[in-house]
N, CA, C and O of each residue as an XYZ file, in Angstrom:
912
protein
N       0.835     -1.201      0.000
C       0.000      0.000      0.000
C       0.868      1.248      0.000
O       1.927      1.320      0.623
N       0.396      2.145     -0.677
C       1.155      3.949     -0.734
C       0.723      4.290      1.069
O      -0.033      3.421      1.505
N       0.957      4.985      1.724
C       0.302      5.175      2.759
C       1.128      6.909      3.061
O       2.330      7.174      3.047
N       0.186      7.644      3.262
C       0.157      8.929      3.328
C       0.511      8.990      4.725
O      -0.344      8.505      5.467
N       1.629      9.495      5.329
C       1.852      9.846      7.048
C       1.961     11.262      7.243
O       2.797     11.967      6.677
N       1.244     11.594      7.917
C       0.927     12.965      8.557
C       1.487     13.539      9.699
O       1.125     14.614     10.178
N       2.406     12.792     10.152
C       3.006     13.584     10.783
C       4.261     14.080     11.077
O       5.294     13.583     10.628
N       4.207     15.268     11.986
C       5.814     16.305     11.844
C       6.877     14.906     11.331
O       6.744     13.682     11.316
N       7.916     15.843     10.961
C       9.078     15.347      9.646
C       9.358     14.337     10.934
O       9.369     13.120     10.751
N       9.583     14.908     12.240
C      10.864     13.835     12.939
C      10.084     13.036     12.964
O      10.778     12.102     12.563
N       8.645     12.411     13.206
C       8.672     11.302     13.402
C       8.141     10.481     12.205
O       8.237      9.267     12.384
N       7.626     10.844     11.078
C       7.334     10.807     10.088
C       8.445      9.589      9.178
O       8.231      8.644      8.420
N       9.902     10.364      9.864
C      10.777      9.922      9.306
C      11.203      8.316      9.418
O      11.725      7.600      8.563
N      10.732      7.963     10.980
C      10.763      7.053     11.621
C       9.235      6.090     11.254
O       9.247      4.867     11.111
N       8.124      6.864     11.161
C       6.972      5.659     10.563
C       7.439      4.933      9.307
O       7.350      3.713      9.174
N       8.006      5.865      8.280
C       8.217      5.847      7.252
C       9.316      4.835      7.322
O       8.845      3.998      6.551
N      10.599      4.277      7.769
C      11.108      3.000      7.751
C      10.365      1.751      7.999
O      10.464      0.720      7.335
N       9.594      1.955      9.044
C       9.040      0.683      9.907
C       7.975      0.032      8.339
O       8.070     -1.030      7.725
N       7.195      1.014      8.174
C       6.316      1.007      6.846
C       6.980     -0.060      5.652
O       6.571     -1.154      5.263
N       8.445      0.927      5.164
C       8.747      0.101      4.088
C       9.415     -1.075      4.826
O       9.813     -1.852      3.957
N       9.766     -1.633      6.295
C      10.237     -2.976      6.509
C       8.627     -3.886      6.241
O       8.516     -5.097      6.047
N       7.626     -2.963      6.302
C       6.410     -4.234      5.904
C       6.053     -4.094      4.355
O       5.038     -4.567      3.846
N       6.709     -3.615      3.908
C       6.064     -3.756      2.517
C       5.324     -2.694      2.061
O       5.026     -2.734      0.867
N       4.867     -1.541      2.852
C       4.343     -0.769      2.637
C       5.107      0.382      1.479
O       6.155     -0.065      1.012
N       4.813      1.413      1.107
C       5.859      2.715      0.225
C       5.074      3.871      1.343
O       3.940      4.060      1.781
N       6.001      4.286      1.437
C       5.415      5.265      2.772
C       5.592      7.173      2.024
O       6.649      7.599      1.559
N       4.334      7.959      2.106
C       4.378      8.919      1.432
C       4.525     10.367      2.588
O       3.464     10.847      2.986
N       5.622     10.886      2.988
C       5.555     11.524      4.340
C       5.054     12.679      3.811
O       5.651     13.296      2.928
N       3.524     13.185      4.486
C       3.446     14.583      4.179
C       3.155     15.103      5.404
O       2.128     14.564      5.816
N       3.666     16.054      6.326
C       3.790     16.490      7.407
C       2.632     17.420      7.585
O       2.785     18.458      6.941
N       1.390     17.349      8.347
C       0.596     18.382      8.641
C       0.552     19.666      9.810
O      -0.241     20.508     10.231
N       1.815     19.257     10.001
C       2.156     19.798     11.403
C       3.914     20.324     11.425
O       4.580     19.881     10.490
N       4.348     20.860     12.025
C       5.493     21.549     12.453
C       5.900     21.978     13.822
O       5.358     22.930     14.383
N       6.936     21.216     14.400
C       7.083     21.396     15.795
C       8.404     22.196     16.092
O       9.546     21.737     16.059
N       8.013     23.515     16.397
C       8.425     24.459     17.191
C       9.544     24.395     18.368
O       9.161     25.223     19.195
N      10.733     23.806     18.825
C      11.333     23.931     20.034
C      11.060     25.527     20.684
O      10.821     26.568     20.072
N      11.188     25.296     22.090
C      11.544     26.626     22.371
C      12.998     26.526     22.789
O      13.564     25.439     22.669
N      13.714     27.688     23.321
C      15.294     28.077     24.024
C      14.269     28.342     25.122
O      13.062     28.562     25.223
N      15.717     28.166     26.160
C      15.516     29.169     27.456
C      16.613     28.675     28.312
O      17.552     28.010     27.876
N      16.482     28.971     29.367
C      17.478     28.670     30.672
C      17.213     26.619     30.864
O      16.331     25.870     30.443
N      18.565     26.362     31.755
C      18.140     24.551     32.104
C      17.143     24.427     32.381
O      16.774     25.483     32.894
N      16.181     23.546     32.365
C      15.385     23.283     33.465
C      15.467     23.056     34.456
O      16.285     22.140     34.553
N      14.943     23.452     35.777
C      15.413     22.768     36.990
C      14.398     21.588     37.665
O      13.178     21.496     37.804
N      15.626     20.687     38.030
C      14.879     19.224     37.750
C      15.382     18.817     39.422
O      15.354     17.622     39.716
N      15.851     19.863     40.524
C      15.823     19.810     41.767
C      14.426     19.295     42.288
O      13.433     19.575     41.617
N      14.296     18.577     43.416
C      12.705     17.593     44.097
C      12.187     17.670     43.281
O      11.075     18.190     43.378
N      12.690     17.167     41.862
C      11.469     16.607     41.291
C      12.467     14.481     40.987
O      13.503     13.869     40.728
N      10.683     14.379     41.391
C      11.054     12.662     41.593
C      11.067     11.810     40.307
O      11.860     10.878     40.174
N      10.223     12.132     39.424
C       9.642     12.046     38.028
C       9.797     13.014     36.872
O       9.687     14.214     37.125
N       9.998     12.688     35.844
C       9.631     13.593     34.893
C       8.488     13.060     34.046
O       8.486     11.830     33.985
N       7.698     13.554     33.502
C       6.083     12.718     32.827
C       6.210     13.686     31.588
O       6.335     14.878     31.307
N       6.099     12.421     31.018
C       6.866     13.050     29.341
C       5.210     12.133     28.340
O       4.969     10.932     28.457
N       4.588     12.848     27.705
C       3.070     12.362     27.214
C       3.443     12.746     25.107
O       2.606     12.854     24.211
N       4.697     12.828     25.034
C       5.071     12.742     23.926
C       6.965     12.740     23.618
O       7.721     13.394     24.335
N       7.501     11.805     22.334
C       8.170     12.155     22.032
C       9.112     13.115     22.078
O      10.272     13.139     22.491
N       8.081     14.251     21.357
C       8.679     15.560     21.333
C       8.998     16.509     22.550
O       9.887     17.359     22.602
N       8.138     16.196     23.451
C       8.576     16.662     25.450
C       9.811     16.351     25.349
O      10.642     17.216     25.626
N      10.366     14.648     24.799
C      11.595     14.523     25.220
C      12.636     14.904     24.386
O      13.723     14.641     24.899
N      12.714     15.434     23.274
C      13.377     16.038     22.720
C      13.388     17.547     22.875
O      14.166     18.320     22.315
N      12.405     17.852     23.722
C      12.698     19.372     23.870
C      13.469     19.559     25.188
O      14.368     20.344     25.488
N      12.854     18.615     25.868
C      13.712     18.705     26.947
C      15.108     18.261     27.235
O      15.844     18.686     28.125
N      15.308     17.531     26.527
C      17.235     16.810     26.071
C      17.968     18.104     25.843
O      19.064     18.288     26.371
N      17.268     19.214     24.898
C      17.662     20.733     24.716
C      17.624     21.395     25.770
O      17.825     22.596     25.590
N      17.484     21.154     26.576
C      17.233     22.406     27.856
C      18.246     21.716     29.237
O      18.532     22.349     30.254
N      18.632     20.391     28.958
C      18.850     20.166     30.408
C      19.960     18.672     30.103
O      19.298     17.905     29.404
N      21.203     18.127     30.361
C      22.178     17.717     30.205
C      21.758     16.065     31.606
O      22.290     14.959     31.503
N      20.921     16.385     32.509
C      20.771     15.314     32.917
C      19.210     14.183     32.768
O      18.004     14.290     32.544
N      20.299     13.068     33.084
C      19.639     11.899     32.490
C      19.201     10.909     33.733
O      18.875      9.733     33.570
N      19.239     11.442     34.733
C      19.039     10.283     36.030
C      18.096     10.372     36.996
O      17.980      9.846     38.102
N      17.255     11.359     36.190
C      15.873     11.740     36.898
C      14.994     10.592     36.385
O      15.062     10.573     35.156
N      14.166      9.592     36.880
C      13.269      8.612     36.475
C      12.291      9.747     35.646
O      11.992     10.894     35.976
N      11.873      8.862     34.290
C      11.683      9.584     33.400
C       9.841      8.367     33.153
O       9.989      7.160     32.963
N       8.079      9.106     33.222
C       7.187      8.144     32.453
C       6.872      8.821     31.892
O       6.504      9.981     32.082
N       7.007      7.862     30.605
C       6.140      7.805     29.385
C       5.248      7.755     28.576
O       6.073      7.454     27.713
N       4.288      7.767     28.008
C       2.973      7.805     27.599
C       2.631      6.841     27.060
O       1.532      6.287     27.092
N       3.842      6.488     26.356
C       3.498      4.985     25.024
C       4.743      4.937     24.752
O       5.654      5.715     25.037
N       4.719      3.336     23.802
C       6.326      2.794     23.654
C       7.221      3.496     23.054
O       8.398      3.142     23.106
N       6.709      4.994     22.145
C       7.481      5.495     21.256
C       8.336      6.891     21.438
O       9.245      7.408     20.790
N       7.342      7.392     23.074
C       7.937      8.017     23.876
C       8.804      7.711     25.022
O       9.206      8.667     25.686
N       9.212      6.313     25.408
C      10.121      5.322     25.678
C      11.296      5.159     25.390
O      12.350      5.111     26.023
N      10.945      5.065     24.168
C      12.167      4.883     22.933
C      12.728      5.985     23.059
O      13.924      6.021     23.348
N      11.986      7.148     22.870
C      12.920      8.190     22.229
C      13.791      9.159     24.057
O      14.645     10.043     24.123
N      13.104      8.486     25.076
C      13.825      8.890     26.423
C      15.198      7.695     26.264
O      16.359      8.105     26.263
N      14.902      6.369     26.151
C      16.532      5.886     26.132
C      17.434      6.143     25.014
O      18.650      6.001     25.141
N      16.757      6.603     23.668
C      17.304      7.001     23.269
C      18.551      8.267     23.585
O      19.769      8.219     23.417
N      17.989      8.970     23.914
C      18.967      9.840     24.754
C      19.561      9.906     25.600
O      20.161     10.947     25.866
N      19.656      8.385     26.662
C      20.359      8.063     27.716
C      19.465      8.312     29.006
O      19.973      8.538     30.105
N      18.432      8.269     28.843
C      17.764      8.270     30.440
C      17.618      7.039     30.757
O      16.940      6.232     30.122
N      18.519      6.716     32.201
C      18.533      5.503     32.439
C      17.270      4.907     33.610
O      17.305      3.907     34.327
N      16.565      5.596     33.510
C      15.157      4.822     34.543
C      14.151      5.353     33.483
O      14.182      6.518     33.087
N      13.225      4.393     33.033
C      11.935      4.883     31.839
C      11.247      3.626     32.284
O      11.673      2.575     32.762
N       9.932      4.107     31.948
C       8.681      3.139     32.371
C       7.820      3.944     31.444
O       7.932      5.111     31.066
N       6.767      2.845     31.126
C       6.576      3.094     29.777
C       4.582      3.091     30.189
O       4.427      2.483     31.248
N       3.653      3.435     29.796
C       2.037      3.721     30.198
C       1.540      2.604     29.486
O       0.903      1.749     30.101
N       1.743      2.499     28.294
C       1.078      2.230     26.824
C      -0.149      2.396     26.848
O      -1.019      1.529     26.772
N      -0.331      4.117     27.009
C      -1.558      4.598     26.624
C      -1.400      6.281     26.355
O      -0.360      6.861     26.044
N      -2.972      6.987     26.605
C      -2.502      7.914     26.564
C      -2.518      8.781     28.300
O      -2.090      8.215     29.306
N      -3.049     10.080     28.303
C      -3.038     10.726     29.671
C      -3.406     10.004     30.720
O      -2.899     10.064     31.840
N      -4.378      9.244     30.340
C      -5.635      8.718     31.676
C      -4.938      7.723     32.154
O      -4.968      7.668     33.384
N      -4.018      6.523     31.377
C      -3.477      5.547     31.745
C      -2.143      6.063     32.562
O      -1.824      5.708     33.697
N      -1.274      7.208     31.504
C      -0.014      7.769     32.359
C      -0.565      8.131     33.634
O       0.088      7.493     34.459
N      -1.416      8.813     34.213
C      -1.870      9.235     35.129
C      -1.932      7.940     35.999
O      -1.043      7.853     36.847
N      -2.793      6.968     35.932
C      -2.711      5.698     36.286
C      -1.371      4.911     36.647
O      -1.331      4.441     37.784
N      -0.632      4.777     36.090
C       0.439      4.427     35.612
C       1.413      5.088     37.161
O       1.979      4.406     38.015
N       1.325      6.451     37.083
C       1.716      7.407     38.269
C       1.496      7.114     39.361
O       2.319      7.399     40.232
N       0.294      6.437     39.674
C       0.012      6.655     40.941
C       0.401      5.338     41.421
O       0.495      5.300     42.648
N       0.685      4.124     40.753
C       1.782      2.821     41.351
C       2.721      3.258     41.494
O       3.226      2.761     42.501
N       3.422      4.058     40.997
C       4.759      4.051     40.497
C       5.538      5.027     41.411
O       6.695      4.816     41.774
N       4.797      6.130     41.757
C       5.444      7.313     42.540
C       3.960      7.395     44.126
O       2.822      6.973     44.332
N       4.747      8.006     44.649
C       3.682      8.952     45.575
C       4.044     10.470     46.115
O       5.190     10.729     46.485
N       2.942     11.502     46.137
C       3.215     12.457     46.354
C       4.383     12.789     47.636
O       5.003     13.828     47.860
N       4.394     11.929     48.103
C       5.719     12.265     49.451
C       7.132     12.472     48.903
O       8.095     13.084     49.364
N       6.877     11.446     47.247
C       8.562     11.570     47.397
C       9.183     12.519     46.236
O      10.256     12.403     45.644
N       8.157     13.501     46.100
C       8.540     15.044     45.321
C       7.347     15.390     44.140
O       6.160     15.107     43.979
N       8.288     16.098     43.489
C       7.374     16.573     42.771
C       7.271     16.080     41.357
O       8.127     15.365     40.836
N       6.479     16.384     40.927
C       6.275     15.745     39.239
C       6.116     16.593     37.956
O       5.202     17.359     37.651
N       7.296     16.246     37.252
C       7.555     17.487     36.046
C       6.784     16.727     34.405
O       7.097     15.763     33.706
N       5.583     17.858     34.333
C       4.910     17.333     32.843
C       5.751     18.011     31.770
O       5.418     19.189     31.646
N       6.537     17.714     31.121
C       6.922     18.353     30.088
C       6.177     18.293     29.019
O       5.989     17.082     28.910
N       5.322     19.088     27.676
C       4.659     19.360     27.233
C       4.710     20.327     26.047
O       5.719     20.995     25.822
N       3.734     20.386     25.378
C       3.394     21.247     24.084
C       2.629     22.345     24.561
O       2.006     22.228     25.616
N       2.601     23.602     23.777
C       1.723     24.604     24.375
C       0.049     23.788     23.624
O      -1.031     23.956     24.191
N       0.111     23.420     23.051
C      -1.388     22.582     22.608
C      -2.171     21.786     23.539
O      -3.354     21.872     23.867
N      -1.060     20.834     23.961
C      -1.582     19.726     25.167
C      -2.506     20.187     26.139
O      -2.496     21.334     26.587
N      -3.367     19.230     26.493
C      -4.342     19.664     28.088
C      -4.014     19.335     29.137
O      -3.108     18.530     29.351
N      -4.749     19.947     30.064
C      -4.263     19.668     31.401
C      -4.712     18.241     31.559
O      -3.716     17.631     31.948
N      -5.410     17.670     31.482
C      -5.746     16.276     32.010
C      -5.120     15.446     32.929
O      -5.731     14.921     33.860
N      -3.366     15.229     32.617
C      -2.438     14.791     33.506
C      -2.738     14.985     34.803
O      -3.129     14.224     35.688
N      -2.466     16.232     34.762
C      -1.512     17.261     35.619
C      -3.535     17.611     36.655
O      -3.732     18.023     37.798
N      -4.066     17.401     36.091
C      -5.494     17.778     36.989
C      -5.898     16.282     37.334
O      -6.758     16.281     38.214
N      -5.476     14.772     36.836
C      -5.979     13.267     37.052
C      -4.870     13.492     38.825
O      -5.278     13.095     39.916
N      -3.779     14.061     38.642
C      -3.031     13.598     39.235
C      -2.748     14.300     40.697
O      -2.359     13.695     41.696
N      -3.006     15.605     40.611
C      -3.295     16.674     41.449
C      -4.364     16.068     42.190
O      -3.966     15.897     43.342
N      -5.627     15.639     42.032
C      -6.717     15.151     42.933
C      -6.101     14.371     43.679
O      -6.483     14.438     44.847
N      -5.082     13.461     43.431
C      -4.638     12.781     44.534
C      -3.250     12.666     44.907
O      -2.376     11.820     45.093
N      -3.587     14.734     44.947
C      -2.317     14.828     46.255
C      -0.583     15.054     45.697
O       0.394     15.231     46.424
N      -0.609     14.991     44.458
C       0.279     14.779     43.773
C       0.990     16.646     43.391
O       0.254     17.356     42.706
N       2.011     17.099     43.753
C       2.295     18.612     43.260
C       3.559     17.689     41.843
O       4.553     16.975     41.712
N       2.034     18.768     40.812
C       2.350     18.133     39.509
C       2.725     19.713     39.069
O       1.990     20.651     39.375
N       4.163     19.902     38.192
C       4.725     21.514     37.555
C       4.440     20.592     35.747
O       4.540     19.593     35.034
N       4.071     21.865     35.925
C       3.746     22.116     34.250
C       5.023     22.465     33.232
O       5.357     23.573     33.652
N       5.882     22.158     32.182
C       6.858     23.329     31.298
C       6.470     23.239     30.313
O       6.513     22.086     29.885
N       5.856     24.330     29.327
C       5.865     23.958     27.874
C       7.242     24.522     27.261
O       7.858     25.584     27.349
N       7.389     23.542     26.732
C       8.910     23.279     26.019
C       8.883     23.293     24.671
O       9.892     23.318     23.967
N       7.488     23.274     24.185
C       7.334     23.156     21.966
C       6.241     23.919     21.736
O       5.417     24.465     22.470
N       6.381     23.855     20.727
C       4.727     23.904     20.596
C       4.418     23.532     19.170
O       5.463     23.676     18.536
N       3.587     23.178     18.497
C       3.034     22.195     16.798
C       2.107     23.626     16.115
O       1.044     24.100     16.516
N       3.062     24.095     14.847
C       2.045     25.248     13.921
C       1.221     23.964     13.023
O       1.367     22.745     13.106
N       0.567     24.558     12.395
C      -0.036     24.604     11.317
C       0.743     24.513      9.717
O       0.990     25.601      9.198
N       1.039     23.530      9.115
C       1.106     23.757      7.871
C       0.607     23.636      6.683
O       0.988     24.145      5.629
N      -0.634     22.643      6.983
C      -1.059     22.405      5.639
C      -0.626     21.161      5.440
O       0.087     20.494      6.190
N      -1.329     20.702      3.827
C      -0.944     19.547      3.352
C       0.105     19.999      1.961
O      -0.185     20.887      1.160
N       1.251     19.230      1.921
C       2.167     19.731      0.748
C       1.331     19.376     -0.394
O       0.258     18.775     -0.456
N       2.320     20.055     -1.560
C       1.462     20.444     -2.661
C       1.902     18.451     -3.889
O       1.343     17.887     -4.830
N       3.021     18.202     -3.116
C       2.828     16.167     -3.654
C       1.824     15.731     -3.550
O       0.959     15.520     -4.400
N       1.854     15.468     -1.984
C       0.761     14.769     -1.460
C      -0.595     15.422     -1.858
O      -1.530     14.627     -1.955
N      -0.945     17.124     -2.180
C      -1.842     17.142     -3.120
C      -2.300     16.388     -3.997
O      -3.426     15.894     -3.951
N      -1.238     16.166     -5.153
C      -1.123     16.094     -6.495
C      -1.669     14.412     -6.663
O      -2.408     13.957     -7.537
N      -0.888     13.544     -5.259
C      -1.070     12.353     -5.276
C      -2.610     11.697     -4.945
O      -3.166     10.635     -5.225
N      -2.938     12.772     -4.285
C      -4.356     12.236     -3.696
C      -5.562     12.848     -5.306
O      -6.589     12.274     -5.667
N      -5.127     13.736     -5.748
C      -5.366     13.935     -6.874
C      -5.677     12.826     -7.858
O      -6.699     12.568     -8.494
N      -4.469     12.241     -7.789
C      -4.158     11.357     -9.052
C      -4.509      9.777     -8.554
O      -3.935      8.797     -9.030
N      -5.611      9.704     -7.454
C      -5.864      8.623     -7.517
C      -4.390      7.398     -6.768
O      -4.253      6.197     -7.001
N      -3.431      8.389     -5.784
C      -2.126      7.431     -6.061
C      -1.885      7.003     -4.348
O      -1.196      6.039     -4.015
N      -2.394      7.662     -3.638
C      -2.895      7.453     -2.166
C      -3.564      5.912     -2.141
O      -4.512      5.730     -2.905
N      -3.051      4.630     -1.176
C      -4.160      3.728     -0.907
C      -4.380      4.074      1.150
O      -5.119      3.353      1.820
N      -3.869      4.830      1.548
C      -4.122      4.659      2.846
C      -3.623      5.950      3.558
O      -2.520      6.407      3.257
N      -4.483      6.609      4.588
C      -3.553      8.029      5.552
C      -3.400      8.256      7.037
O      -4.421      8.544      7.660
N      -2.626      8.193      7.470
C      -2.557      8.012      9.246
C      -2.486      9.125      9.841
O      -1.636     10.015      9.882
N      -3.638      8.945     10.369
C      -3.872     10.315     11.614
C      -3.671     10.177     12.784
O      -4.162      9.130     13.206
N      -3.044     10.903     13.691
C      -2.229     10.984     14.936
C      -2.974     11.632     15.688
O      -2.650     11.419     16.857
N      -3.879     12.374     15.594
C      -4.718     13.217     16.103
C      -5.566     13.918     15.179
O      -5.458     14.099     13.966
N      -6.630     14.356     16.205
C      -7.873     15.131     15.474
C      -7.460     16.260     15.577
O      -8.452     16.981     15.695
N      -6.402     16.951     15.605
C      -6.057     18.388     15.119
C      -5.345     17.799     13.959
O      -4.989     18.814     13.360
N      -4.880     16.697     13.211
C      -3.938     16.975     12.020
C      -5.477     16.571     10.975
O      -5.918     16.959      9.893
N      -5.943     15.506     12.128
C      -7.671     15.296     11.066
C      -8.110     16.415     10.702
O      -8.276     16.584      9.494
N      -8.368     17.305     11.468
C      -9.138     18.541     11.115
C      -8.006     19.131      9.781
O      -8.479     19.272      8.653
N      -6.653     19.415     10.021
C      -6.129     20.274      9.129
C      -6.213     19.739      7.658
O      -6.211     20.394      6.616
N      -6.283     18.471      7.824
C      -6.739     17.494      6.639
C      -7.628     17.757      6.044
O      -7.471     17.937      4.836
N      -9.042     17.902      6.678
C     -10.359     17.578      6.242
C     -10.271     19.495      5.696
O     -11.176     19.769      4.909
N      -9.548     20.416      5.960
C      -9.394     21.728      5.246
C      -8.455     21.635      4.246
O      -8.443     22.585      3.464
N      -7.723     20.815      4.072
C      -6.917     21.217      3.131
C      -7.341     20.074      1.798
O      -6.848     20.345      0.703
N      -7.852     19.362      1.854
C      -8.551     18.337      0.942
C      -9.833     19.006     -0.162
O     -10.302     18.279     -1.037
N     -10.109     19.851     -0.059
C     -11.776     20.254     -0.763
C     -11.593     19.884     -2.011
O     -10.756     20.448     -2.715
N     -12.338     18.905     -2.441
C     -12.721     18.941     -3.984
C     -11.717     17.970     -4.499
O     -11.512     17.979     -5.713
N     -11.032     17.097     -3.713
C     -10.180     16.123     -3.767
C     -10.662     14.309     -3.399
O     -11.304     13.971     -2.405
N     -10.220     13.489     -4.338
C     -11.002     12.483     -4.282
C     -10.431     11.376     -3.231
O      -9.244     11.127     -3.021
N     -11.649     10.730     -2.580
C     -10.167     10.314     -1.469
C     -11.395      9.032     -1.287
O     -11.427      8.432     -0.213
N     -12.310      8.694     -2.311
C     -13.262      7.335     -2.393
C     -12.583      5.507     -2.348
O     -12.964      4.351     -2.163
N     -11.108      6.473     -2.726
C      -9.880      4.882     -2.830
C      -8.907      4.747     -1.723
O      -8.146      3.790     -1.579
N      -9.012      6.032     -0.768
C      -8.360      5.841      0.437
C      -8.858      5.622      1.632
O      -9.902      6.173      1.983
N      -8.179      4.782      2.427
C      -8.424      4.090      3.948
C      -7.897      4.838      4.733
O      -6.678      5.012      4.754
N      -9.037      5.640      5.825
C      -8.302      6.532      7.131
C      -7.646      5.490      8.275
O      -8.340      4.697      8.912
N      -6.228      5.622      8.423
C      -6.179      5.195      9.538
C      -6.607      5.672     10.826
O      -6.767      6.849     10.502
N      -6.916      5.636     12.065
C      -7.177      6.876     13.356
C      -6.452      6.228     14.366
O      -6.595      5.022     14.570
N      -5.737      6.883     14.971
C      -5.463      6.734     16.434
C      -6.548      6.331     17.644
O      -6.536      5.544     18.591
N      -7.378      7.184     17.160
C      -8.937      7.279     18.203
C     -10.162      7.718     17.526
O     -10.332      8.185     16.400
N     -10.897      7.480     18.392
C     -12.294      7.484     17.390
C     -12.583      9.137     17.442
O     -13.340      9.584     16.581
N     -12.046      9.990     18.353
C     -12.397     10.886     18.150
C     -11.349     11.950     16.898
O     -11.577     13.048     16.390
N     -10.639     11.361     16.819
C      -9.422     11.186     15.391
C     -10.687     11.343     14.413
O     -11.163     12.365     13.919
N     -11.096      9.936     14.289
C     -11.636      9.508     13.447
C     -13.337     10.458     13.065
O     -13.691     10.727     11.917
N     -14.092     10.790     14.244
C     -15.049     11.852     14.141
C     -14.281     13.548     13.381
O     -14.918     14.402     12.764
N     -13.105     13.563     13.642
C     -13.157     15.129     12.918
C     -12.713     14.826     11.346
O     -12.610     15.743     10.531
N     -12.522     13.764     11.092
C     -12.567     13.907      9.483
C     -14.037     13.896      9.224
O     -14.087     14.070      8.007
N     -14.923     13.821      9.538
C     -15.995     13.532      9.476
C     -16.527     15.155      8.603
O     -16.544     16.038      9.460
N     -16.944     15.726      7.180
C     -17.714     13.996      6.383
C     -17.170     13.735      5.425
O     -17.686     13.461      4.342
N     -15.627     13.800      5.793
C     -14.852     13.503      4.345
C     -15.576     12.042      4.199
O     -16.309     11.454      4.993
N     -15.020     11.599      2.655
C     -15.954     10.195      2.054
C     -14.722      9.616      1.739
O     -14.034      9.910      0.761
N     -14.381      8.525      2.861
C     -13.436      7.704      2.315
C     -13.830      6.299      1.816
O     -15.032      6.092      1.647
N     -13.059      5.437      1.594
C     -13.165      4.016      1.019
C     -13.352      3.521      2.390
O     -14.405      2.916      2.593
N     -12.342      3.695      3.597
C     -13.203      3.600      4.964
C     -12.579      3.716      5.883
O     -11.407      3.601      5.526
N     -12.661      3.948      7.315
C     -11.919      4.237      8.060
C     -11.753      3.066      9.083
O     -12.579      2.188      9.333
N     -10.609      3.225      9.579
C     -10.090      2.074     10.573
C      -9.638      2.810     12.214
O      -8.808      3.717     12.154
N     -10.103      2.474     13.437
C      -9.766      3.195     14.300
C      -8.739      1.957     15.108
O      -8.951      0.745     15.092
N      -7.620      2.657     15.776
C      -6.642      1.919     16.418
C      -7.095      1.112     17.678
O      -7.776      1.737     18.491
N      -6.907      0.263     17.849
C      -7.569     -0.921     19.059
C      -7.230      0.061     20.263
O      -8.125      0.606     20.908
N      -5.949      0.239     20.507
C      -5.359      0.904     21.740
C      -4.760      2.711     20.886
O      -4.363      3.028     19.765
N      -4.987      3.385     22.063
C      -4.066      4.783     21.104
C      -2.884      4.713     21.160
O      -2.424      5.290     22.146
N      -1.908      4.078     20.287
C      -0.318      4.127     20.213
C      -0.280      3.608     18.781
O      -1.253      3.150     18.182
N       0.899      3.728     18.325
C       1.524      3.578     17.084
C       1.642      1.963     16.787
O       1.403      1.642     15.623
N       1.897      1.176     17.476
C       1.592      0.055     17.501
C       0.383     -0.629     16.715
O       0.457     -1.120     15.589
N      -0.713     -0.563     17.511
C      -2.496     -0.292     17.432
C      -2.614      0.369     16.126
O      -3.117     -0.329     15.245
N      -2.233      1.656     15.781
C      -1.920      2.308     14.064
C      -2.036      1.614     13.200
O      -2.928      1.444     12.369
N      -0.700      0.991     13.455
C       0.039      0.704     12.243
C      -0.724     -0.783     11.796
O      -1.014     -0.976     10.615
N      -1.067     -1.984     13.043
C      -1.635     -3.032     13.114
C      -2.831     -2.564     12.305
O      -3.295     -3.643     11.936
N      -3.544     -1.707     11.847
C      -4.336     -1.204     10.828
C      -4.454     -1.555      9.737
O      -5.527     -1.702      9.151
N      -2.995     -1.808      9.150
C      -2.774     -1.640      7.836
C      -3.326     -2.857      6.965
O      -3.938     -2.791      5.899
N      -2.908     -4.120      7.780
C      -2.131     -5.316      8.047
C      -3.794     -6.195      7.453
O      -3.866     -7.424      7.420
């Protein structure tokens, strides 16, 4: 299958191998653009945890701060990856999204033994940081990125055009939405939505696809098992 991936280049780059080890041709068109910010280290003094609910938290934060020995949870396996990737040597992994990390938190730590750092997008919600606070938990907030707006490139136009799209993976219902605007008058009766979540899957809504598939669990895993 052609399969259209939507999201920012860095990780895009990374669906896009796994894809062609299955056989897939992987078409990266990025609907999104992620922003680092600069600033001073972070300070990662009493804090017991760091709660990282994306990838990109941990790459923004690798930019801001040189240590690695703060126990570091994760959201899902791919925000896992990309903390040992960089040498954090304590990671524990949710395999879900907020509600489970949150979950996940409250075995794992307790409010006695400090504090808990969400690193984050200026987009993201509180959800964490308010699941976790009810019980007792002093949860600090940093936004460290933040995701613009770009559109769909003018290929991946041309391709969905031409009938050359068999499949498109959505990561969220903000890249759904930027989708379902940048598509008008484009035929997409031969392509299969992938979704992360059903509510993914409600904001394309009423594009007319060939049909949509929603992920068993929300992770990349669950995604990709879509295809298959």
């Amino acid at each position: 299958m052609r399969v259209l991936i939507t999201r920012p280049e860095e990780d895009a780059v990374r669906i896009a191998e796994i894809l062609k080890s299955r056989g897939h041709e992987p078409v990266i068109a990025p609907l999104l653009k992620t922003n680092f910010h600069d600033g001073p280290d972070v300070a990662l003094d009493g804090v017991q945890a760091i709660l990282a609910t994306s990838a990109n938290g941990v790459r923004a934060l690798v930019r801001r701060t040189a240590r690695r020995d703060v126990p570091l949870f994760a959201v899902g396996p791919q925000t896992e990856e990309e903390a040992r990737a960089h040498g954090f040597s304590s990671v524990r992994n949710a395999n879900g999204d907020s509600k489970a990390l949150a979950g996940a938190t409250r075995e794992w730590a307790t409010p006695e033994q400090g504090a808990l750092l969400h690193v984050k997008g200026a987009e993201a919600d509180g959800t964490l940081a308010t699941l976790l606070k009810a019980d007792g938990f002093d949860v600090r907030t940093l936004v460290l990125y933040d995701v613009a707006d770009i559109g769909l490139p003018d290929t991946a136009r041309t391709q969905l055009a031409n009938n050359q799209i068999d499949a498109a993976l959505f990561f969220s219902a903000r890249s759904a939405r930027i989708f379902k605007d940048s598509v008008a008058g484009l035929p997409l009766e031969n392509v299969i939505a992938v979704c992360i979540s059903a509510a993914t899957a409600e904001a394309l809504s009423p594009l007319n696809f060939k049909g949509i598939r929603v992920a068993a669990h929300p992770n990349q895993d669950s995604l990709l098992a879509c295809l298959d």
